[in-house]
Amino acid sequence: FWVSQANHWCEYCKVWLKDTAQSRAVHEKGIKHQENVAKRLSAMRRKAVDEKAAAVQTAKTMKAIEEEAAAQFARDRAEAAAHRAASLGEWVLNHETGQHYNAQHRWYYDSGSKMYYGGDPPDWTASPATLPHAARFERKHADKLKAKKAIGKDLPKQEQEALARREAARARVQQRTMSAFGLQ
């Protein structure tokens, strides 16, 4: 059976050739092929130069953007720190007392006890605010609770034991207090 001869594709000239050494050599020595190869090489060189220039330009642009971003970030941090200092005030250490003082809020901080105190004093008024109802009067059901506690027999055994322990502790505290103040 008959088999056709394989063909060769020239990528520079975009043509099919016979796949023999002689036809390839003749084609590669031709003027058109050499011009196409030279065009391809010059295009590759131009592309490499353009890519290199674009990479340099991109790097330069990115560096400028990063520098501007870093400068803006530093400005933002400084502005935030100034705003924070303005809103919170500055704590100054008083070496005599060992306490820190914030003049803006008029607060003291004791580093020994780790406590804050001070601030604006309360406003003076001719008529003080009235206390809420629960602070002025007992709860409505307080009498019921007292009545229930008064009846010791109706309480469960655990509650009776707890009441006995509570009364014993109260007596011990009272005894210590009396002896501490020299009243006994």
Coordinates of N, CA and C in Angstrom, one line a residue:
F1 N 0.8 -1.2 0.0 CA 0.0 0.0 0.0 C 0.9 1.2 0.0
W2 N 0.3 2.3 -0.4 CA 1.0 3.6 -0.6 C 0.9 4.4 0.6
V3 N 2.1 5.0 1.1 CA 2.1 5.9 2.3 C 2.7 7.2 1.8
S4 N 2.0 8.3 2.2 CA 2.5 9.6 1.8 C 3.7 10.0 2.6
Q5 N 4.5 10.8 2.1 CA 5.7 11.3 2.8 C 5.3 12.4 3.8
A6 N 5.9 12.4 5.0 CA 5.5 13.4 6.0 C 6.0 14.7 5.6
N7 N 5.3 15.7 6.0 CA 5.6 17.1 5.7 C 6.2 17.8 6.9
H8 N 6.9 18.9 6.6 CA 7.5 19.7 7.7 C 6.9 21.1 7.6
W9 N 6.5 21.7 8.8 CA 6.0 23.0 8.9 C 7.0 24.0 9.3
C10 N 7.2 25.0 8.5 CA 8.2 26.1 8.8 C 7.4 27.2 9.6
E11 N 7.8 27.3 10.9 CA 7.1 28.3 11.7 C 7.4 29.7 11.3
Y12 N 8.5 30.0 10.7 CA 8.9 31.4 10.4 C 8.1 31.8 9.1
C13 N 8.1 30.9 8.1 CA 7.5 31.3 6.8 C 6.0 30.9 6.8
K14 N 5.5 30.0 7.7 CA 4.1 29.5 7.7 C 3.8 28.8 6.4
V15 N 4.7 27.8 6.1 CA 4.5 27.0 4.9 C 4.8 25.5 5.2
W16 N 4.3 24.6 4.4 CA 4.6 23.2 4.5 C 5.7 22.8 3.5
L17 N 6.7 22.0 4.0 CA 7.7 21.5 3.1 C 7.8 20.0 3.1
K18 N 8.5 19.4 2.1 CA 8.8 18.0 2.2 C 9.7 17.8 3.3
D19 N 9.5 16.7 4.0 CA 10.3 16.4 5.2 C 11.6 15.6 4.8
T20 N 12.4 16.3 4.0 CA 13.7 15.7 3.6 C 14.8 16.7 3.9
A21 N 16.0 16.2 4.1 CA 17.1 17.1 4.4 C 17.4 18.1 3.3
Q22 N 17.3 17.7 2.1 CA 17.6 18.5 1.0 C 16.5 19.7 0.8
S23 N 15.2 19.3 1.0 CA 14.2 20.4 0.8 C 14.3 21.4 2.0
R24 N 14.6 20.9 3.2 CA 14.8 21.8 4.3 C 16.0 22.7 4.1
A25 N 17.1 22.2 3.6 CA 18.3 23.0 3.4 C 18.1 24.0 2.3
V26 N 17.4 23.7 1.3 CA 17.1 24.6 0.2 C 16.2 25.8 0.8
H27 N 15.2 25.4 1.5 CA 14.3 26.4 2.1 C 15.0 27.3 3.1
E28 N 15.8 26.7 4.0 CA 16.5 27.6 5.0 C 17.5 28.5 4.4
K29 N 18.1 28.1 3.2 CA 19.1 29.0 2.6 C 18.4 30.1 1.7
G30 N 17.1 30.0 1.6 CA 16.3 31.0 0.8 C 16.3 32.3 1.5
I31 N 16.1 33.4 0.6 CA 16.1 34.8 1.1 C 14.9 35.0 2.0
K32 N 13.7 34.6 1.5 CA 12.5 34.8 2.3 C 12.6 34.2 3.7
H33 N 13.1 33.0 3.8 CA 13.2 32.4 5.1 C 14.2 33.1 6.0
Q34 N 15.3 33.6 5.5 CA 16.3 34.3 6.3 C 15.7 35.6 6.7
E35 N 14.9 36.3 5.9 CA 14.3 37.6 6.3 C 13.2 37.3 7.4
N36 N 12.5 36.2 7.3 CA 11.5 35.9 8.3 C 12.1 35.6 9.6
V37 N 13.2 34.9 9.6 CA 14.0 34.5 10.8 C 14.5 35.8 11.4
A38 N 15.1 36.7 10.6 CA 15.6 38.0 11.1 C 14.5 38.8 11.7
K39 N 13.3 38.9 11.1 CA 12.1 39.6 11.6 C 11.7 39.0 13.0
R40 N 11.7 37.7 13.1 CA 11.3 37.0 14.3 C 12.3 37.4 15.4
L41 N 13.6 37.3 15.1 CA 14.6 37.6 16.1 C 14.5 39.1 16.6
S42 N 14.3 40.0 15.6 CA 14.2 41.4 16.0 C 13.0 41.6 16.9
A43 N 11.9 41.0 16.5 CA 10.7 41.1 17.3 C 10.9 40.6 18.7
M44 N 11.6 39.4 18.8 CA 11.9 38.9 20.1 C 12.7 39.8 21.0
R45 N 13.7 40.4 20.3 CA 14.6 41.4 21.0 C 13.8 42.6 21.5
R46 N 13.0 43.1 20.6 CA 12.1 44.3 20.9 C 11.2 44.0 22.1
K47 N 10.6 42.8 22.0 CA 9.7 42.4 23.1 C 10.4 42.2 24.4
A48 N 11.6 41.7 24.4 CA 12.4 41.6 25.6 C 12.8 43.0 26.2
V49 N 13.2 43.9 25.3 CA 13.5 45.2 25.7 C 12.3 45.9 26.3
D50 N 11.1 45.8 25.6 CA 9.9 46.4 26.1 C 9.4 45.8 27.5
E51 N 9.6 44.5 27.6 CA 9.2 43.8 28.9 C 10.1 44.3 30.0
K52 N 11.4 44.5 29.7 CA 12.4 44.9 30.7 C 12.0 46.4 31.1
A53 N 11.7 47.2 30.1 CA 11.4 48.6 30.4 C 10.1 48.7 31.2
A54 N 9.1 47.8 30.8 CA 7.8 47.8 31.6 C 8.1 47.3 33.0
A55 N 9.0 46.3 33.2 CA 9.2 45.9 34.6 C 9.9 47.0 35.4
V56 N 10.8 47.7 34.8 CA 11.5 48.8 35.5 C 10.5 49.9 35.8
Q57 N 9.6 50.2 34.9 CA 8.6 51.2 35.1 C 7.6 50.8 36.2
T58 N 7.2 49.5 36.2 CA 6.3 49.0 37.2 C 7.0 49.0 38.6
A59 N 8.3 48.6 38.6 CA 9.0 48.6 39.9 C 9.1 50.1 40.5
K60 N 9.4 51.0 39.6 CA 9.5 52.4 40.0 C 8.1 52.9 40.5
T61 N 7.0 52.6 39.8 CA 5.7 53.0 40.1 C 5.3 52.4 41.5
M62 N 5.6 51.1 41.6 CA 5.2 50.4 42.9 C 6.0 51.0 44.1
K63 N 7.3 51.4 43.8 CA 8.1 52.0 44.9 C 7.5 53.3 45.3
A64 N 7.1 54.1 44.3 CA 6.5 55.4 44.6 C 5.2 55.3 45.4
I65 N 4.4 54.3 45.0 CA 3.1 54.0 45.7 C 3.4 53.6 47.1
E66 N 4.3 52.7 47.3 CA 4.6 52.2 48.6 C 5.2 53.3 49.5
E67 N 6.0 54.2 49.0 CA 6.5 55.3 49.7 C 5.4 56.3 50.1
E68 N 4.5 56.5 49.2 CA 3.4 57.4 49.5 C 2.5 56.8 50.6
A69 N 2.2 55.5 50.4 CA 1.4 54.7 51.4 C 2.1 54.7 52.8
A70 N 3.4 54.5 52.8 CA 4.1 54.5 54.1 C 4.0 55.9 54.8
A71 N 4.2 57.0 53.9 CA 4.1 58.3 54.5 C 2.7 58.6 55.0
Q72 N 1.7 58.2 54.2 CA 0.3 58.4 54.6 C 0.0 57.6 55.9
F73 N 0.5 56.4 56.0 CA 0.3 55.6 57.2 C 0.9 56.3 58.4
A74 N 2.1 56.8 58.2 CA 2.8 57.5 59.3 C 2.0 58.7 59.8
R75 N 1.5 59.5 58.8 CA 0.6 60.6 59.1 C -0.6 60.2 59.8
D76 N -1.3 59.1 59.4 CA -2.5 58.6 60.0 C -2.2 58.2 61.4
R77 N -1.1 57.5 61.7 CA -0.7 57.1 63.0 C -0.5 58.2 63.9
A78 N 0.2 59.2 63.4 CA 0.5 60.4 64.2 C -0.8 61.2 64.6
E79 N -1.6 61.3 63.6 CA -2.9 61.9 63.8 C -3.8 61.2 64.8
A80 N -3.8 59.8 64.7 CA -4.5 59.0 65.7 C -4.0 59.1 67.1
A81 N -2.6 59.2 67.2 CA -2.0 59.3 68.5 C -2.3 60.7 69.1
A82 N -2.3 61.7 68.2 CA -2.6 63.0 68.7 C -4.1 63.1 69.2
H83 N -5.0 62.5 68.4 CA -6.4 62.5 68.8 C -6.6 61.7 70.0
R84 N -5.9 60.6 70.2 CA -6.0 59.8 71.4 C -5.5 60.5 72.6
A85 N -4.4 61.2 72.4 CA -3.8 62.0 73.6 C -4.8 63.1 73.9
A86 N -5.4 63.7 72.9 CA -6.3 64.8 73.2 C -7.6 64.4 73.8
S87 N -8.1 63.2 73.5 CA -9.3 62.7 74.0 C -9.1 62.0 75.4
L88 N -8.0 61.4 75.6 CA -7.8 60.7 76.8 C -7.0 61.5 77.8
G89 N -6.2 62.4 77.4 CA -5.4 63.2 78.3 C -4.1 62.5 78.6
E90 N -3.2 63.1 79.3 CA -1.9 62.5 79.6 C -1.8 62.3 81.1
W91 N -1.2 61.1 81.4 CA -1.0 60.7 82.8 C 0.4 61.2 83.2
V92 N 0.4 62.0 84.3 CA 1.7 62.5 84.8 C 1.9 61.9 86.2
L93 N 3.2 61.4 86.4 CA 3.5 60.8 87.6 C 3.9 61.8 88.7
N94 N 3.3 61.8 89.8 CA 3.6 62.6 91.0 C 4.6 61.8 91.8
H95 N 5.9 62.2 91.9 CA 6.9 61.3 92.5 C 6.7 61.3 94.0
E96 N 6.1 62.4 94.6 CA 5.9 62.4 96.0 C 4.9 61.4 96.5
T97 N 3.7 61.3 95.8 CA 2.7 60.4 96.2 C 2.8 59.1 95.5
G98 N 3.5 59.0 94.4 CA 3.5 57.8 93.6 C 2.3 57.5 92.8
Q99 N 1.5 58.6 92.6 CA 0.2 58.4 91.9 C 0.4 59.1 90.5
H100 N -0.4 58.6 89.6 CA -0.5 59.3 88.3 C -1.7 60.2 88.3
Y101 N -1.6 61.3 87.6 CA -2.7 62.3 87.5 C -3.0 62.6 86.1
N102 N -4.3 62.6 85.7 CA -4.8 63.0 84.4 C -5.5 64.3 84.6
A103 N -4.9 65.4 84.1 CA -5.5 66.7 84.3 C -6.8 66.9 83.5
Q104 N -6.9 66.3 82.3 CA -8.1 66.5 81.5 C -9.3 65.9 82.2
H105 N -9.2 64.7 82.7 CA -10.4 64.1 83.4 C -10.4 64.2 84.9
R106 N -9.3 64.7 85.4 CA -9.1 64.9 86.9 C -9.3 63.6 87.6
W107 N -8.5 62.6 87.1 CA -8.5 61.3 87.7 C -7.1 61.0 88.2
Y108 N -7.0 60.3 89.3 CA -5.8 59.8 89.9 C -5.7 58.3 89.7
Y109 N -4.5 57.8 89.6 CA -4.3 56.3 89.5 C -3.2 55.9 90.5
D110 N -3.6 55.1 91.4 CA -2.6 54.6 92.4 C -2.0 53.3 92.0
S111 N -0.7 53.3 91.7 CA -0.1 52.1 91.1 C 0.0 51.0 92.2
G112 N 0.0 51.4 93.4 CA 0.1 50.4 94.5 C -1.2 49.6 94.6
S113 N -2.3 50.2 94.6 CA -3.6 49.5 94.8 C -4.2 49.2 93.4
K114 N -3.7 49.8 92.3 CA -4.2 49.6 91.0 C -5.7 50.1 90.9
M115 N -5.9 51.2 91.6 CA -7.3 51.8 91.7 C -7.3 53.2 91.1
Y116 N -8.4 53.5 90.4 CA -8.6 54.9 89.9 C -9.6 55.6 90.8
Y117 N -9.4 56.9 91.0 CA -10.3 57.6 91.8 C -10.3 59.1 91.4
G118 N -11.3 59.8 91.7 CA -11.3 61.3 91.4 C -12.4 61.5 90.4
G119 N -12.1 62.5 89.5 CA -13.1 62.8 88.5 C -13.8 64.1 88.9
D120 N -14.9 64.5 88.2 CA -15.6 65.7 88.5 C -16.4 65.5 89.8
P121 N -16.4 66.5 90.7 CA -17.1 66.3 91.9 C -18.6 66.4 91.6
P122 N -19.4 65.8 92.5 CA -20.9 65.9 92.2 C -21.4 67.3 92.3
D123 N -22.4 67.6 91.6 CA -23.0 69.0 91.6 C -23.7 69.2 93.0
W124 N -23.6 70.4 93.5 CA -24.3 70.7 94.7 C -25.7 71.2 94.4
T125 N -26.7 70.7 95.1 CA -28.1 71.1 94.9 C -28.7 71.4 96.2
A126 N -29.7 72.3 96.1 CA -30.5 72.6 97.3 C -31.4 71.5 97.7
S127 N -31.9 70.8 96.8 CA -32.8 69.7 97.1 C -32.2 68.4 96.4
P128 N -31.7 67.5 97.2 CA -31.1 66.3 96.6 C -32.2 65.4 95.9
A129 N -31.7 64.6 95.1 CA -32.6 63.7 94.3 C -33.2 62.7 95.3
T130 N -34.4 62.3 95.0 CA -35.1 61.4 95.9 C -34.6 60.0 95.5
L131 N -34.6 59.1 96.6 CA -34.1 57.8 96.4 C -35.3 57.0 95.7
P132 N -34.9 55.9 95.0 CA -35.9 55.1 94.4 C -36.8 54.4 95.5
H133 N -38.0 54.0 95.0 CA -38.9 53.4 96.0 C -38.3 52.2 96.8
A134 N -37.6 51.4 96.1 CA -37.0 50.2 96.7 C -36.0 50.6 97.8
A135 N -35.3 51.7 97.6 CA -34.3 52.2 98.6 C -35.0 52.8 99.8
R136 N -36.2 53.4 99.6 CA -36.9 54.1 100.7 C -37.7 53.2 101.5
F137 N -38.3 52.2 100.9 CA -39.2 51.2 101.6 C -38.7 49.8 101.3
E138 N -39.1 48.9 102.2 CA -38.7 47.5 102.0 C -39.6 47.0 100.9
R139 N -39.1 45.8 100.5 CA -39.9 45.1 99.4 C -41.3 44.8 100.0
K140 N -42.2 44.5 99.1 CA -43.6 44.2 99.5 C -43.6 42.9 100.2
H141 N -42.8 41.9 99.8 CA -42.9 40.6 100.4 C -41.9 40.4 101.5
A142 N -41.2 41.4 102.0 CA -40.2 41.3 103.0 C -40.8 40.7 104.3
D143 N -42.0 41.1 104.7 CA -42.6 40.7 105.9 C -42.9 39.2 105.8
K144 N -43.2 38.7 104.7 CA -43.5 37.2 104.5 C -42.2 36.5 104.7
L145 N -41.1 37.0 104.2 CA -39.8 36.3 104.4 C -39.4 36.3 105.9
K146 N -39.6 37.4 106.6 CA -39.3 37.5 108.0 C -40.1 36.5 108.8
A147 N -41.4 36.5 108.4 CA -42.3 35.6 109.1 C -41.9 34.1 108.9
K148 N -41.5 33.8 107.7 CA -41.1 32.4 107.4 C -39.8 32.1 108.2
K149 N -38.9 33.0 108.3 CA -37.6 32.7 109.0 C -37.9 32.6 110.5
A150 N -38.9 33.3 111.0 CA -39.2 33.3 112.4 C -39.7 31.9 112.8
I151 N -40.4 31.3 111.9 CA -40.9 29.9 112.2 C -39.8 28.9 111.9
G152 N -39.0 28.6 112.8 CA -37.8 27.7 112.6 C -38.3 26.3 112.4
K153 N -39.4 25.9 112.9 CA -39.8 24.5 112.8 C -40.3 24.1 111.4
D154 N -40.8 25.1 110.7 CA -41.3 24.7 109.3 C -40.1 24.7 108.3
L155 N -38.9 25.1 108.6 CA -37.8 25.1 107.7 C -37.2 23.7 107.6
P156 N -36.7 23.4 106.4 CA -36.1 22.1 106.2 C -34.8 22.0 107.1
K157 N -34.3 20.8 107.3 CA -33.2 20.5 108.2 C -31.9 21.3 107.7
Q158 N -31.7 21.2 106.4 CA -30.5 21.9 105.8 C -30.6 23.4 106.1
E159 N -31.7 24.0 105.9 CA -31.8 25.5 106.2 C -31.6 25.8 107.6
Q160 N -32.1 24.9 108.5 CA -32.0 25.1 110.0 C -30.5 25.1 110.3
E161 N -29.7 24.1 109.7 CA -28.3 24.0 110.0 C -27.6 25.2 109.4
A162 N -28.0 25.7 108.2 CA -27.3 26.8 107.7 C -27.6 28.1 108.5
L163 N -28.8 28.2 109.0 CA -29.1 29.4 109.9 C -28.2 29.3 111.2
A164 N -28.1 28.1 111.7 CA -27.3 27.9 113.0 C -25.8 28.3 112.7
R165 N -25.3 27.8 111.5 CA -23.9 28.2 111.2 C -23.7 29.7 111.0
R166 N -24.7 30.3 110.4 CA -24.7 31.7 110.1 C -24.7 32.5 111.5
E167 N -25.5 32.1 112.4 CA -25.6 32.7 113.7 C -24.3 32.6 114.5
A168 N -23.7 31.4 114.4 CA -22.4 31.1 115.0 C -21.3 32.0 114.5
A169 N -21.3 32.1 113.1 CA -20.3 33.0 112.5 C -20.5 34.5 112.9
R170 N -21.8 34.9 112.9 CA -22.1 36.3 113.3 C -21.6 36.5 114.8
A171 N -21.8 35.6 115.6 CA -21.3 35.7 117.0 C -19.8 35.8 117.1
R172 N -19.1 35.0 116.3 CA -17.7 35.0 116.3 C -17.1 36.3 115.8
V173 N -17.7 36.9 114.8 CA -17.3 38.2 114.2 C -17.6 39.3 115.3
Q174 N -18.7 39.2 115.9 CA -19.0 40.2 117.0 C -18.0 40.1 118.1
Q175 N -17.7 38.9 118.5 CA -16.7 38.7 119.6 C -15.3 39.3 119.2
R176 N -14.9 39.0 118.0 CA -13.6 39.5 117.5 C -13.6 41.0 117.5
T177 N -14.7 41.6 117.0 CA -14.8 43.1 116.9 C -14.8 43.7 118.3
M178 N -15.5 43.1 119.2 CA -15.5 43.7 120.5 C -14.1 43.6 121.2
S179 N -13.4 42.5 121.0 CA -12.1 42.4 121.6 C -11.0 43.3 120.9
A180 N -11.2 43.5 119.6 CA -10.3 44.4 118.8 C -10.4 45.8 119.3
F181 N -11.6 46.2 119.6 CA -11.8 47.6 120.1 C -11.7 47.7 121.6
G182 N -11.4 46.6 122.3 CA -11.2 46.7 123.7 C -12.5 46.9 124.5
L183 N -13.6 46.4 123.9 CA -14.9 46.6 124.6 C -15.3 45.4 125.4
Q184 N -14.4 44.4 125.5 CA -14.7 43.2 126.3 C -13.8 42.9 127.4

